[in-house]
Amino acid sequence: MIGAGLTGLSTALLLTRDGHRVTVLDRDPPAPAPGTAWESWHRPGVTQFRFAHIMLPRWHTLMRTELPGVLDRLAAAGGFAVNLAGLLPPEVRDGGRPDDDRFDTLTARRPVLEAVLAAGLTVRTGVAVAGLEVRDRHVTGVRLAGGDILTADLVVDCGGRRSALPAWLAAAGCGAPAEERDDAGFVYYGRHFRGPRPPVRGPLLQHHDSVSVLTLPADNDTWAVAFVASGHDRPLRALRDPDRWTAALDRYPLAAHWSAGTPLTGVDVMAGLADRWRSLVVGGEPVATGVVAVGDSACCTNPSLGRGAAIGLLHACTLRDLLRETEPAEADKLARRFAERTAAVIEPLYRATYWFDRHRIAEMEADAAGVTYRPDDQRWAVARALYVAALSDPEAARANLAISSVLATAPEVLAANGLAARVSAIAGGVRYPMPGPDRAGLLAALN
Ligand SMILES: Cc1cc2nc3c(=O)[nH]c(=O)nc-3n(C[C@H](O)[C@H](O)[C@H](O)COP(=O)(O)OP(=O)(O)OC[C@H]3O[C@@H](n4cnc5c(N)ncnc54)[C@H](O)[C@@H]3O)c2cc1C
């Protein structure tokens, strides 16, 4: 296993539980105890290590059924248990529904999460993989930076967004993986706080004129707040400054109180985040056998929807299930089947997220230019209508939560009971009705 990030650790735990002998390698330092992870763990291998993270209900559901011990340890480490339907305003919560427990989750700051996952495993840390050992396009192991070689029946690449897998395959004379890549163009301006946890007064992801605001509760009375904007939006780069960041947040009545805590960080900025889909089977032929890519190495998406851990865990379960019926020795079959199942289970989630990203970034950029965004794609109008209807209608709220929790796809929920027509009627063409400044008001706050 190359990489002990969120997906790498989860994959290793799943495979170990099934009786596989797993060696996990990571170039970063070892995990400290969860209680000191935020302060003491330096993790250059994961750029987003100190950024806002939420674990979505799909992640929680999978963890509960597949690795329940992780949830017990996370709760003991101060993880924040929350039901997302329970955060809806009373009139939308509507007394609760019998199946609202599907929106349960348990979440924490990223370092705490990873330290909890790592506590269940032995990870060989401070070990950088430098290449693959390959014979006749079959990967037989990895070469470490010091020159040592480790052999393996199967190499699982969980090297994340910046995985060097394509370069390693090329260096070994294998073909290039199929790859689609598009810089989503978003930039994140995020901070963490500690204090009495702020009450939730609006959606955790609030869309406004040219920005979105993320408010994410986390472990041990901490939380994160982030502005999401277009990387091309120069005036909003003022959000790098903590005072201006706070002045801007103050203009959003449903989120302003989320800065009333002790700041744990200044403003952390992250940009250049591509949506990328990678497949190791090209034109029906594996570019190499004996190696698979799982998690962000195979598929990474814009993080404002918070889907990476859920998709990664689902991908890890897909590999685990395949290995229950296919031996690594059946190398060609394993490579093809994993690609097929990844295309069936993971690709639709990737496509849906990518679709959202393209529209939302175009909408933000149109806002910044003072133009109304009106794409031909009718599905975008329906998606926006669902977001608006979810603010007041109990059924629309559950449908919206099911999509954002990665429990269902938009076509699945919108097909039910004529919901698409209903949400359009409820929304009545209104865009994002939550209180907050228009573009001029936001710029005034920043200046
Ligand atoms: C700003 C931001 C916010 C996000 N917010 C959320 C969120 O709210 N919810 C959510 O679910 N997801 C979120 N994500 C996505 C989530 O962070 C990723 O999906 C997740 O980290 C993927 O896990 P991974 O194990 O595949 O890769 P990573 O977590 O990136 O781990 C890769 C690991 O591989 C190691 N590695 C790489 N190359 C080598 C090598 N050559 N040798 C040895 N080790 C190596 C690295 O050190 C690292 O530990 C966010 C992402 C970003 C960028």
JSON list of C-alpha atoms and ligand atoms in Angstrom, two decimals, residues 1-11 25-29 41 43-56 59 107-108 110 113-114 124 126-131 143-145 157-165 168 188 214 216 269-271 273 294-312, ligand 1:
[
{"chain": "A", "resi": 1, "resn": "MET", "atom": "CA", "xyz": [0.00, 0.00, 0.00]},
{"chain": "A", "resi": 2, "resn": "ILE", "atom": "CA", "xyz": [1.56, 3.28, -1.10]},
{"chain": "A", "resi": 3, "resn": "GLY", "atom": "CA", "xyz": [0.18, 6.07, 1.07]},
{"chain": "A", "resi": 4, "resn": "ALA", "atom": "CA", "xyz": [-1.37, 6.23, 4.52]},
{"chain": "A", "resi": 5, "resn": "GLY", "atom": "CA", "xyz": [-3.89, 9.01, 3.93]},
{"chain": "A", "resi": 6, "resn": "LEU", "atom": "CA", "xyz": [-7.62, 8.75, 4.54]},
{"chain": "A", "resi": 7, "resn": "THR", "atom": "CA", "xyz": [-8.24, 6.19, 1.81]},
{"chain": "A", "resi": 8, "resn": "GLY", "atom": "CA", "xyz": [-4.94, 4.36, 2.18]},
{"chain": "A", "resi": 9, "resn": "LEU", "atom": "CA", "xyz": [-5.50, 3.74, 5.87]},
{"chain": "A", "resi": 10, "resn": "SER", "atom": "CA", "xyz": [-9.12, 2.68, 5.30]},
{"chain": "A", "resi": 11, "resn": "THR", "atom": "CA", "xyz": [-8.11, 0.30, 2.50]},
{"chain": "A", "resi": 25, "resn": "LEU", "atom": "CA", "xyz": [4.28, 2.80, 3.35]},
{"chain": "A", "resi": 26, "resn": "ASP", "atom": "CA", "xyz": [4.19, 6.55, 3.78]},
{"chain": "A", "resi": 27, "resn": "ARG", "atom": "CA", "xyz": [6.90, 9.14, 3.41]},
{"chain": "A", "resi": 28, "resn": "ASP", "atom": "CA", "xyz": [5.53, 11.36, 6.19]},
{"chain": "A", "resi": 29, "resn": "PRO", "atom": "CA", "xyz": [6.22, 11.10, 9.94]},
{"chain": "A", "resi": 41, "resn": "TRP", "atom": "CA", "xyz": [1.67, 16.27, 13.25]},
{"chain": "A", "resi": 43, "resn": "ARG", "atom": "CA", "xyz": [2.22, 16.12, 7.13]},
{"chain": "A", "resi": 44, "resn": "PRO", "atom": "CA", "xyz": [3.75, 17.61, 3.95]},
{"chain": "A", "resi": 45, "resn": "GLY", "atom": "CA", "xyz": [2.46, 14.61, 1.94]},
{"chain": "A", "resi": 46, "resn": "VAL", "atom": "CA", "xyz": [-1.14, 15.83, 2.29]},
{"chain": "A", "resi": 47, "resn": "THR", "atom": "CA", "xyz": [-1.49, 19.48, 1.28]},
{"chain": "A", "resi": 48, "resn": "GLN", "atom": "CA", "xyz": [-5.07, 19.71, 2.55]},
{"chain": "A", "resi": 49, "resn": "PHE", "atom": "CA", "xyz": [-4.13, 18.25, 5.93]},
{"chain": "A", "resi": 50, "resn": "ARG", "atom": "CA", "xyz": [-5.19, 21.31, 7.94]},
{"chain": "A", "resi": 51, "resn": "PHE", "atom": "CA", "xyz": [-8.18, 22.26, 5.77]},
{"chain": "A", "resi": 52, "resn": "ALA", "atom": "CA", "xyz": [-11.85, 21.91, 6.59]},
{"chain": "A", "resi": 53, "resn": "HIS", "atom": "CA", "xyz": [-13.07, 18.32, 6.29]},
{"chain": "A", "resi": 54, "resn": "ILE", "atom": "CA", "xyz": [-16.44, 16.76, 6.98]},
{"chain": "A", "resi": 55, "resn": "MET", "atom": "CA", "xyz": [-17.18, 13.05, 6.91]},
{"chain": "A", "resi": 56, "resn": "LEU", "atom": "CA", "xyz": [-20.48, 12.60, 5.05]},
{"chain": "A", "resi": 59, "resn": "TRP", "atom": "CA", "xyz": [-18.74, 7.50, 4.82]},
{"chain": "A", "resi": 107, "resn": "THR", "atom": "CA", "xyz": [-16.74, 13.94, 12.02]},
{"chain": "A", "resi": 108, "resn": "ALA", "atom": "CA", "xyz": [-13.50, 15.56, 13.15]},
{"chain": "A", "resi": 110, "resn": "ARG", "atom": "CA", "xyz": [-8.53, 15.85, 9.45]},
{"chain": "A", "resi": 113, "resn": "LEU", "atom": "CA", "xyz": [-9.41, 11.47, 11.85]},
{"chain": "A", "resi": 114, "resn": "GLU", "atom": "CA", "xyz": [-6.19, 10.20, 10.39]},
{"chain": "A", "resi": 124, "resn": "ARG", "atom": "CA", "xyz": [6.10, 2.15, 7.85]},
{"chain": "A", "resi": 126, "resn": "GLY", "atom": "CA", "xyz": [9.40, 8.04, 6.63]},
{"chain": "A", "resi": 127, "resn": "VAL", "atom": "CA", "xyz": [9.53, 5.66, 3.66]},
{"chain": "A", "resi": 128, "resn": "ALA", "atom": "CA", "xyz": [9.18, 7.19, 0.18]},
{"chain": "A", "resi": 129, "resn": "VAL", "atom": "CA", "xyz": [8.37, 4.99, -2.79]},
{"chain": "A", "resi": 130, "resn": "ALA", "atom": "CA", "xyz": [10.53, 5.99, -5.77]},
{"chain": "A", "resi": 131, "resn": "GLY", "atom": "CA", "xyz": [9.30, 3.61, -8.46]},
{"chain": "A", "resi": 143, "resn": "ARG", "atom": "CA", "xyz": [11.43, 0.49, -5.13]},
{"chain": "A", "resi": 144, "resn": "LEU", "atom": "CA", "xyz": [12.09, 2.72, -2.15]},
{"chain": "A", "resi": 145, "resn": "ALA", "atom": "CA", "xyz": [13.97, 6.01, -2.24]},
{"chain": "A", "resi": 157, "resn": "ASP", "atom": "CA", "xyz": [-1.49, 3.02, -4.93]},
{"chain": "A", "resi": 158, "resn": "CYS", "atom": "CA", "xyz": [-3.20, 5.36, -2.47]},
{"chain": "A", "resi": 159, "resn": "GLY", "atom": "CA", "xyz": [-0.72, 8.15, -3.15]},
{"chain": "A", "resi": 160, "resn": "GLY", "atom": "CA", "xyz": [-3.43, 10.81, -3.37]},
{"chain": "A", "resi": 161, "resn": "ARG", "atom": "CA", "xyz": [-3.95, 13.70, -5.77]},
{"chain": "A", "resi": 162, "resn": "ARG", "atom": "CA", "xyz": [-0.24, 14.02, -6.45]},
{"chain": "A", "resi": 163, "resn": "SER", "atom": "CA", "xyz": [0.47, 10.31, -6.90]},
{"chain": "A", "resi": 164, "resn": "ALA", "atom": "CA", "xyz": [3.44, 9.69, -9.18]},
{"chain": "A", "resi": 165, "resn": "LEU", "atom": "CA", "xyz": [1.92, 6.48, -10.56]},
{"chain": "A", "resi": 168, "resn": "TRP", "atom": "CA", "xyz": [6.46, 5.37, -12.49]},
{"chain": "A", "resi": 188, "resn": "TYR", "atom": "CA", "xyz": [-10.49, 27.95, -0.55]},
{"chain": "A", "resi": 214, "resn": "LEU", "atom": "CA", "xyz": [-18.71, 26.36, 4.31]},
{"chain": "A", "resi": 216, "resn": "LEU", "atom": "CA", "xyz": [-18.21, 22.56, 9.36]},
{"chain": "A", "resi": 269, "resn": "VAL", "atom": "CA", "xyz": [-5.44, 29.21, 1.21]},
{"chain": "A", "resi": 270, "resn": "MET", "atom": "CA", "xyz": [-5.62, 26.34, -1.23]},
{"chain": "A", "resi": 271, "resn": "ALA", "atom": "CA", "xyz": [-6.08, 26.45, -5.01]},
{"chain": "A", "resi": 273, "resn": "LEU", "atom": "CA", "xyz": [-7.36, 21.59, -7.29]},
{"chain": "A", "resi": 294, "resn": "VAL", "atom": "CA", "xyz": [-7.61, 3.65, -5.11]},
{"chain": "A", "resi": 295, "resn": "GLY", "atom": "CA", "xyz": [-8.98, 6.94, -3.72]},
{"chain": "A", "resi": 296, "resn": "ASP", "atom": "CA", "xyz": [-7.65, 10.29, -4.91]},
{"chain": "A", "resi": 297, "resn": "SER", "atom": "CA", "xyz": [-4.95, 8.61, -6.98]},
{"chain": "A", "resi": 298, "resn": "ALA", "atom": "CA", "xyz": [-7.72, 7.27, -9.22]},
{"chain": "A", "resi": 299, "resn": "CYS", "atom": "CA", "xyz": [-10.39, 9.92, -8.84]},
{"chain": "A", "resi": 300, "resn": "CYS", "atom": "CA", "xyz": [-10.29, 13.30, -7.17]},
{"chain": "A", "resi": 301, "resn": "THR", "atom": "CA", "xyz": [-12.92, 16.01, -7.16]},
{"chain": "A", "resi": 302, "resn": "ASN", "atom": "CA", "xyz": [-13.49, 19.54, -6.00]},
{"chain": "A", "resi": 303, "resn": "PRO", "atom": "CA", "xyz": [-13.58, 19.35, -2.20]},
{"chain": "A", "resi": 304, "resn": "SER", "atom": "CA", "xyz": [-16.35, 21.85, -1.42]},
{"chain": "A", "resi": 305, "resn": "LEU", "atom": "CA", "xyz": [-18.85, 18.99, -1.66]},
{"chain": "A", "resi": 306, "resn": "GLY", "atom": "CA", "xyz": [-16.74, 17.04, 0.88]},
{"chain": "A", "resi": 307, "resn": "ARG", "atom": "CA", "xyz": [-17.02, 13.75, -1.00]},
{"chain": "A", "resi": 308, "resn": "GLY", "atom": "CA", "xyz": [-13.41, 12.53, -1.13]},
{"chain": "A", "resi": 309, "resn": "ALA", "atom": "CA", "xyz": [-13.42, 10.31, 1.95]},
{"chain": "A", "resi": 310, "resn": "ALA", "atom": "CA", "xyz": [-16.80, 8.75, 1.14]},
{"chain": "A", "resi": 311, "resn": "ILE", "atom": "CA", "xyz": [-15.85, 8.02, -2.46]},
{"chain": "A", "resi": 312, "resn": "GLY", "atom": "CA", "xyz": [-12.44, 6.74, -1.36]},
{"chain": "B", "resi": 1, "resn": "LIG", "atom": "C1", "xyz": [-9.08, 21.65, 0.55]},
{"chain": "B", "resi": 1, "resn": "LIG", "atom": "C2", "xyz": [-9.64, 20.26, 0.63]},
{"chain": "B", "resi": 1, "resn": "LIG", "atom": "C3", "xyz": [-10.73, 20.00, 1.46]},
{"chain": "B", "resi": 1, "resn": "LIG", "atom": "C4", "xyz": [-11.29, 18.71, 1.50]},
{"chain": "B", "resi": 1, "resn": "LIG", "atom": "N1", "xyz": [-12.41, 18.50, 2.27]},
{"chain": "B", "resi": 1, "resn": "LIG", "atom": "C5", "xyz": [-12.95, 17.27, 2.30]},
{"chain": "B", "resi": 1, "resn": "LIG", "atom": "C6", "xyz": [-14.09, 16.99, 3.11]},
{"chain": "B", "resi": 1, "resn": "LIG", "atom": "O1", "xyz": [-14.65, 17.88, 3.74]},
{"chain": "B", "resi": 1, "resn": "LIG", "atom": "N2", "xyz": [-14.56, 15.71, 3.13]},
{"chain": "B", "resi": 1, "resn": "LIG", "atom": "C7", "xyz": [-14.00, 14.72, 2.41]},
{"chain": "B", "resi": 1, "resn": "LIG", "atom": "O2", "xyz": [-14.48, 13.58, 2.46]},
{"chain": "B", "resi": 1, "resn": "LIG", "atom": "N3", "xyz": [-12.94, 14.94, 1.63]},
{"chain": "B", "resi": 1, "resn": "LIG", "atom": "C8", "xyz": [-12.40, 16.17, 1.55]},
{"chain": "B", "resi": 1, "resn": "LIG", "atom": "N4", "xyz": [-11.31, 16.40, 0.77]},
{"chain": "B", "resi": 1, "resn": "LIG", "atom": "C9", "xyz": [-10.77, 15.29, -0.02]},
{"chain": "B", "resi": 1, "resn": "LIG", "atom": "C10", "xyz": [-9.90, 14.40, 0.85]},
{"chain": "B", "resi": 1, "resn": "LIG", "atom": "O3", "xyz": [-8.92, 15.17, 1.47]},
{"chain": "B", "resi": 1, "resn": "LIG", "atom": "C11", "xyz": [-9.25, 13.34, -0.08]},
{"chain": "B", "resi": 1, "resn": "LIG", "atom": "O4", "xyz": [-10.26, 12.73, -0.84]},
{"chain": "B", "resi": 1, "resn": "LIG", "atom": "C12", "xyz": [-8.50, 12.30, 0.72]},
{"chain": "B", "resi": 1, "resn": "LIG", "atom": "O5", "xyz": [-7.42, 12.85, 1.39]},
{"chain": "B", "resi": 1, "resn": "LIG", "atom": "C13", "xyz": [-8.00, 11.20, -0.23]},
{"chain": "B", "resi": 1, "resn": "LIG", "atom": "O6", "xyz": [-7.32, 10.23, 0.52]},
{"chain": "B", "resi": 1, "resn": "LIG", "atom": "P1", "xyz": [-6.15, 9.40, -0.17]},
{"chain": "B", "resi": 1, "resn": "LIG", "atom": "O7", "xyz": [-5.73, 8.43, 0.88]},
{"chain": "B", "resi": 1, "resn": "LIG", "atom": "O8", "xyz": [-6.59, 8.91, -1.47]},
{"chain": "B", "resi": 1, "resn": "LIG", "atom": "O9", "xyz": [-4.99, 10.46, -0.44]},
{"chain": "B", "resi": 1, "resn": "LIG", "atom": "P2", "xyz": [-4.21, 11.40, 0.58]},
{"chain": "B", "resi": 1, "resn": "LIG", "atom": "O10", "xyz": [-5.03, 11.62, 1.79]},
{"chain": "B", "resi": 1, "resn": "LIG", "atom": "O11", "xyz": [-3.78, 12.58, -0.21]},
{"chain": "B", "resi": 1, "resn": "LIG", "atom": "O12", "xyz": [-2.95, 10.57, 1.03]},
{"chain": "B", "resi": 1, "resn": "LIG", "atom": "C14", "xyz": [-1.90, 10.29, 0.15]},
{"chain": "B", "resi": 1, "resn": "LIG", "atom": "C15", "xyz": [-0.76, 9.73, 0.98]},
{"chain": "B", "resi": 1, "resn": "LIG", "atom": "O13", "xyz": [0.21, 9.14, 0.14]},
{"chain": "B", "resi": 1, "resn": "LIG", "atom": "C16", "xyz": [1.49, 9.46, 0.62]},
{"chain": "B", "resi": 1, "resn": "LIG", "atom": "N5", "xyz": [2.41, 9.35, -0.51]},
{"chain": "B", "resi": 1, "resn": "LIG", "atom": "C17", "xyz": [2.27, 9.92, -1.73]},
{"chain": "B", "resi": 1, "resn": "LIG", "atom": "N6", "xyz": [3.28, 9.57, -2.53]},
{"chain": "B", "resi": 1, "resn": "LIG", "atom": "C18", "xyz": [4.08, 8.76, -1.79]},
{"chain": "B", "resi": 1, "resn": "LIG", "atom": "C19", "xyz": [5.30, 8.10, -2.08]},
{"chain": "B", "resi": 1, "resn": "LIG", "atom": "N7", "xyz": [5.91, 8.21, -3.26]},
{"chain": "B", "resi": 1, "resn": "LIG", "atom": "N8", "xyz": [5.86, 7.35, -1.10]},
{"chain": "B", "resi": 1, "resn": "LIG", "atom": "C20", "xyz": [5.28, 7.24, 0.12]},
{"chain": "B", "resi": 1, "resn": "LIG", "atom": "N9", "xyz": [4.12, 7.86, 0.43]},
{"chain": "B", "resi": 1, "resn": "LIG", "atom": "C21", "xyz": [3.54, 8.61, -0.52]},
{"chain": "B", "resi": 1, "resn": "LIG", "atom": "C22", "xyz": [1.35, 10.87, 1.18]},
{"chain": "B", "resi": 1, "resn": "LIG", "atom": "O14", "xyz": [2.35, 11.16, 2.13]},
{"chain": "B", "resi": 1, "resn": "LIG", "atom": "C23", "xyz": [-0.05, 10.78, 1.80]},
{"chain": "B", "resi": 1, "resn": "LIG", "atom": "O15", "xyz": [0.01, 10.36, 3.13]},
{"chain": "B", "resi": 1, "resn": "LIG", "atom": "C24", "xyz": [-10.73, 17.67, 0.71]},
{"chain": "B", "resi": 1, "resn": "LIG", "atom": "C25", "xyz": [-9.65, 17.92, -0.12]},
{"chain": "B", "resi": 1, "resn": "LIG", "atom": "C26", "xyz": [-9.12, 19.20, -0.18]},
{"chain": "B", "resi": 1, "resn": "LIG", "atom": "C27", "xyz": [-7.99, 19.44, -1.13]}
]
